[in-house]
Short mmCIF file of C-alpha atoms in Angstrom, two decimals:
data_model
loop_
_atom_site.label_atom_id
_atom_site.label_comp_id
_atom_site.label_asym_id
_atom_site.label_seq_id
_atom_site.Cartn_x
_atom_site.Cartn_y
_atom_site.Cartn_z
CA ALA A 1 7.43 -13.24 -1.81
CA GLN A 2 5.57 -11.31 -3.76
CA THR A 3 4.74 -12.34 -7.21
CA VAL A 4 3.16 -10.23 -10.37
CA THR A 5 1.66 -12.54 -12.85
CA GLN A 6 0.52 -11.18 -16.21
CA SER A 7 -1.28 -13.82 -18.40
CA GLN A 8 -1.53 -12.29 -21.83
CA PRO A 9 1.91 -12.25 -23.75
CA GLU A 10 0.40 -10.35 -26.63
CA MET A 11 -2.84 -8.24 -27.05
CA SER A 12 -4.04 -6.62 -30.09
CA VAL A 13 -6.70 -3.73 -30.57
CA GLN A 14 -8.07 -1.66 -33.41
CA GLU A 15 -7.36 1.99 -33.22
CA ALA A 16 -9.70 3.97 -31.31
CA GLU A 17 -11.45 0.85 -29.37
CA THR A 18 -10.94 -0.30 -25.84
CA VAL A 19 -8.54 -2.82 -24.22
CA THR A 20 -8.06 -4.30 -21.03
CA LEU A 21 -4.68 -5.74 -19.97
CA SER A 22 -4.68 -8.29 -17.02
CA CYS A 23 -2.56 -8.20 -13.80
CA THR A 24 -2.95 -10.51 -10.83
CA TYR A 25 -0.29 -10.50 -7.73
CA ASP A 26 0.39 -12.32 -4.62
CA THR A 27 0.97 -10.30 -1.33
CA SER A 28 0.44 -11.08 2.41
CA GLU A 29 0.61 -7.21 3.28
CA SER A 30 -2.30 -4.72 3.14
CA ASP A 31 -0.59 -1.76 2.09
CA TYR A 32 1.54 -1.50 -1.05
CA TYR A 33 1.39 0.09 -4.38
CA LEU A 34 0.65 -1.13 -7.92
CA PHE A 35 1.90 0.20 -11.16
CA TRP A 36 1.70 -0.03 -14.72
CA TYR A 37 4.52 0.62 -16.66
CA LYS A 38 4.76 1.20 -20.41
CA GLN A 39 7.83 0.44 -22.53
CA PRO A 40 7.85 1.56 -26.21
CA PRO A 41 10.34 0.45 -28.78
CA SER A 42 12.76 3.13 -27.34
CA ARG A 43 12.75 1.22 -24.23
CA GLN A 44 12.49 3.95 -21.73
CA MET A 45 10.12 2.98 -19.26
CA ILE A 46 7.14 5.30 -18.96
CA LEU A 47 5.14 5.31 -15.81
CA VAL A 48 1.14 4.96 -16.97
CA ILE A 49 -0.49 4.82 -13.74
CA ARG A 50 -0.34 4.04 -10.13
CA GLN A 51 -2.52 2.82 -7.48
CA GLU A 52 -2.34 3.01 -3.60
CA ALA A 53 -3.80 -0.30 -2.05
CA TYR A 54 -5.49 1.92 0.93
CA LYS A 55 -7.23 4.05 -1.43
CA GLN A 56 -10.87 2.29 -3.09
CA GLN A 57 -11.27 4.51 -5.83
CA ASN A 58 -9.72 3.33 -9.18
CA ALA A 59 -7.39 5.53 -10.48
CA THR A 60 -7.68 7.37 -13.67
CA GLU A 61 -5.05 9.17 -16.06
CA ASN A 62 -6.99 10.37 -19.07
CA ARG A 63 -7.51 7.32 -21.52
CA PHE A 64 -6.02 5.11 -18.78
CA SER A 65 -7.72 3.70 -15.93
CA VAL A 66 -7.34 0.70 -13.57
CA ASN A 67 -9.72 -1.86 -12.13
CA PHE A 68 -8.50 -2.65 -8.86
CA GLN A 69 -9.69 -5.54 -7.10
CA LYS A 70 -7.87 -6.01 -3.73
CA ALA A 71 -9.64 -8.87 -2.41
CA ALA A 72 -9.11 -10.66 -5.67
CA LYS A 73 -5.73 -9.55 -6.15
CA SER A 74 -6.20 -8.15 -9.72
CA PHE A 75 -5.33 -5.01 -10.81
CA SER A 76 -6.27 -4.42 -14.96
CA LEU A 77 -5.49 -1.81 -16.86
CA LYS A 78 -7.82 -0.26 -19.61
CA ILE A 79 -6.88 1.83 -22.25
CA SER A 80 -9.58 3.77 -23.89
CA ASP A 81 -10.00 5.36 -27.57
CA SER A 82 -6.49 3.44 -28.42
CA GLN A 83 -3.91 5.04 -30.24
CA LEU A 84 -1.07 3.95 -32.49
CA GLY A 85 1.24 5.69 -29.80
CA ASP A 86 0.10 3.13 -27.13
CA ALA A 87 1.70 0.37 -29.02
CA ALA A 88 4.19 -0.56 -26.44
CA MET A 89 5.17 -3.57 -24.12
CA TYR A 90 3.27 -3.05 -20.64
CA PHE A 91 4.48 -4.20 -17.39
CA CYS A 92 2.56 -4.53 -13.98
CA ALA A 93 4.74 -4.09 -11.08
CA TYR A 94 3.92 -4.06 -7.15
CA ARG A 95 5.92 -2.02 -4.07
CA THR A 96 5.59 -2.32 -0.69
CA SER A 97 4.57 0.73 1.30
CA ASN A 98 7.32 0.01 3.59
CA PHE A 99 9.96 2.73 3.76
CA GLY A 100 13.12 1.83 2.68
CA ASN A 101 12.34 -1.24 0.60
CA GLU A 102 10.94 0.68 -2.87
CA LYS A 103 12.05 -2.26 -4.77
CA LEU A 104 9.79 -3.18 -7.75
CA THR A 105 8.38 -6.86 -8.64
CA PHE A 106 7.79 -6.71 -12.33
CA GLY A 107 5.21 -9.20 -14.31
CA THR A 108 6.44 -10.77 -17.60
CA GLY A 109 4.72 -8.17 -19.45
CA THR A 110 2.09 -8.07 -22.28
CA ARG A 111 3.07 -6.51 -25.92
CA LEU A 112 0.15 -4.47 -27.06
CA THR A 113 -0.23 -3.99 -30.88
CA ILE A 114 -2.59 -1.12 -32.31
CA ILE A 115 -4.17 -2.06 -35.46
CA PRO A 116 -4.83 1.04 -38.01
CA GLY B 1 8.06 13.65 -13.04
CA ALA B 2 11.57 13.47 -12.11
CA VAL B 3 14.67 12.50 -14.53
CA VAL B 4 16.98 10.00 -14.59
CA SER B 5 19.95 10.20 -17.00
CA GLN B 6 21.47 6.81 -17.93
CA HIS B 7 25.03 7.07 -20.05
CA PRO B 8 26.14 5.72 -22.47
CA SER B 9 22.88 4.70 -24.67
CA TRP B 10 24.93 2.18 -26.12
CA VAL B 11 28.26 1.00 -25.92
CA ILE B 12 30.53 -2.08 -27.52
CA CYS B 13 33.28 -3.23 -26.03
CA LYS B 14 36.04 -6.06 -26.81
CA SER B 15 35.87 -9.29 -24.58
CA GLY B 16 38.10 -9.06 -21.60
CA THR B 17 37.50 -5.36 -21.24
CA SER B 18 35.60 -3.29 -18.50
CA VAL B 19 32.87 -0.79 -18.95
CA LYS B 20 31.02 1.88 -16.70
CA ILE B 21 27.44 2.78 -17.26
CA GLU B 22 26.36 6.11 -15.28
CA CYS B 23 23.02 6.15 -13.73
CA ARG B 24 22.04 10.42 -12.61
CA SER B 25 19.15 11.69 -10.67
CA LEU B 26 19.22 15.20 -12.24
CA ASP B 27 16.19 16.81 -10.09
CA PHE B 28 15.94 14.94 -7.02
CA GLN B 29 18.26 13.26 -4.56
CA ALA B 30 18.14 9.37 -5.00
CA THR B 31 18.47 7.66 -1.64
CA THR B 32 18.15 4.33 -3.74
CA MET B 33 18.99 3.06 -7.03
CA PHE B 34 18.25 -0.24 -8.75
CA TRP B 35 20.02 -1.95 -11.58
CA TYR B 36 18.22 -4.24 -14.01
CA ARG B 37 18.77 -6.56 -16.87
CA GLN B 38 16.55 -7.01 -19.56
CA PHE B 39 17.05 -9.80 -22.20
CA PRO B 40 15.08 -9.31 -25.60
CA LYS B 41 11.39 -9.65 -25.39
CA GLN B 42 11.69 -10.11 -21.61
CA SER B 43 10.72 -8.64 -18.34
CA LEU B 44 13.34 -6.46 -16.17
CA MET B 45 15.59 -8.64 -13.78
CA LEU B 46 16.51 -6.66 -10.85
CA MET B 47 20.27 -7.25 -10.40
CA ALA B 48 21.20 -5.02 -7.05
CA THR B 49 20.05 -2.63 -5.00
CA SER B 50 22.25 0.54 -3.96
CA ASN B 51 21.88 2.91 -1.24
CA GLU B 52 23.91 6.03 -1.17
CA GLY B 53 27.01 5.15 1.03
CA SER B 54 26.75 1.97 1.43
CA LYS B 55 27.36 -1.73 -0.24
CA ALA B 56 24.95 -2.69 -2.87
CA THR B 57 22.43 -5.42 -2.24
CA TYR B 58 22.41 -7.86 -4.95
CA GLU B 59 20.01 -10.35 -6.00
CA GLN B 60 20.37 -14.24 -5.91
CA GLY B 61 22.58 -15.50 -9.05
CA VAL B 62 24.23 -11.97 -9.87
CA GLU B 63 28.13 -11.93 -9.25
CA LYS B 64 29.03 -9.24 -7.17
CA ASP B 65 32.80 -9.42 -8.58
CA LYS B 66 31.53 -8.99 -12.01
CA PHE B 67 28.80 -6.48 -11.72
CA LEU B 68 30.15 -3.52 -9.43
CA ILE B 69 27.90 -0.99 -7.99
CA ASN B 70 29.09 2.35 -6.67
CA HIS B 71 26.50 4.80 -5.09
CA ALA B 72 29.00 7.48 -3.96
CA SER B 73 26.53 10.27 -3.90
CA LEU B 74 22.65 10.86 -3.78
CA THR B 75 22.73 11.56 -7.44
CA LEU B 76 24.90 9.28 -8.87
CA SER B 77 25.31 5.48 -9.08
CA THR B 78 27.52 3.36 -11.39
CA LEU B 79 27.60 -0.08 -12.80
CA THR B 80 30.92 -1.42 -14.01
CA VAL B 81 30.69 -4.71 -16.05
CA THR B 82 34.31 -6.27 -15.21
CA SER B 83 36.15 -8.46 -17.91
CA ALA B 84 33.03 -8.48 -20.23
CA HIS B 85 32.18 -11.56 -22.06
CA PRO B 86 29.87 -11.99 -24.89
CA GLU B 87 27.17 -13.46 -22.64
CA ASP B 88 27.45 -10.28 -20.71
CA SER B 89 25.55 -8.30 -23.70
CA SER B 90 22.29 -7.19 -22.55
CA PHE B 91 20.12 -4.37 -21.90
CA TYR B 92 20.52 -2.56 -18.72
CA ILE B 93 18.38 0.00 -16.98
CA CYS B 94 18.58 1.94 -13.90
CA SER B 95 15.88 3.23 -11.71
CA ALA B 96 16.09 5.61 -8.85
CA VAL B 97 13.87 6.58 -6.02
CA GLY B 98 14.04 9.58 -3.54
CA GLY B 99 11.04 10.14 -1.50
CA HIS B 100 8.72 9.25 -4.23
CA THR B 101 6.26 6.64 -4.56
CA GLU B 102 7.40 5.45 -7.94
CA ALA B 103 10.50 4.93 -9.35
CA PHE B 104 11.94 6.67 -12.11
CA PHE B 105 13.74 5.05 -14.70
CA GLY B 106 16.76 5.72 -16.78
CA GLN B 107 17.22 5.34 -20.67
CA GLY B 108 19.06 2.26 -20.52
CA THR B 109 22.21 1.08 -22.01
CA ARG B 110 22.69 -1.47 -24.81
CA LEU B 111 25.73 -3.34 -24.20
CA THR B 112 27.52 -5.50 -26.71
CA VAL B 113 30.69 -7.24 -26.16
CA VAL B 114 32.23 -8.53 -29.07
#
């Protein structure tokens, strides 16, 4: 079974600075998807960024980028120029690429605090 | 992105009564929907997976007779908490997929059983 580990329960960063959230996973599959979801105080789950395992290039979405290390099974999220609105719980998630099995496996989450 | 609407956002019910939560995909056909439960300051715990027109698949430890899931159409899945008790109080979230790589989530439902 796949597992996802987030070793940082809480992180804080000064506004406008950069922060990196860690995520490692365990799988025997070669093709899969990885995601970072954000859950603000409203508790709405919002997709931040996704990465296809077959792509070597790291995904980027504006101020958000990932460092995907397939061999190390590591998938960290970097947030640049942190803003107050980035304060939230961040969940790393794994999904197999097999059609018909879109179940997500979530990590335990990292609570990110932005210091004004 | 695609939109998933979950209703109600919050509900308070008396112990022993049943509560139904709806999850609708508004602009796509959801071949699969997922129901999660989230305790305070914890991650999402998958309760069950439902595919349109077939019985839901429940995760280990989830009482299928207490948490009834119906996925009658490609745009609607419902979760009914039967004979609710205070320990069922929680935050319930649905998500849906329909040919997408990522899942889309509803707004969640805060259930309080008194």
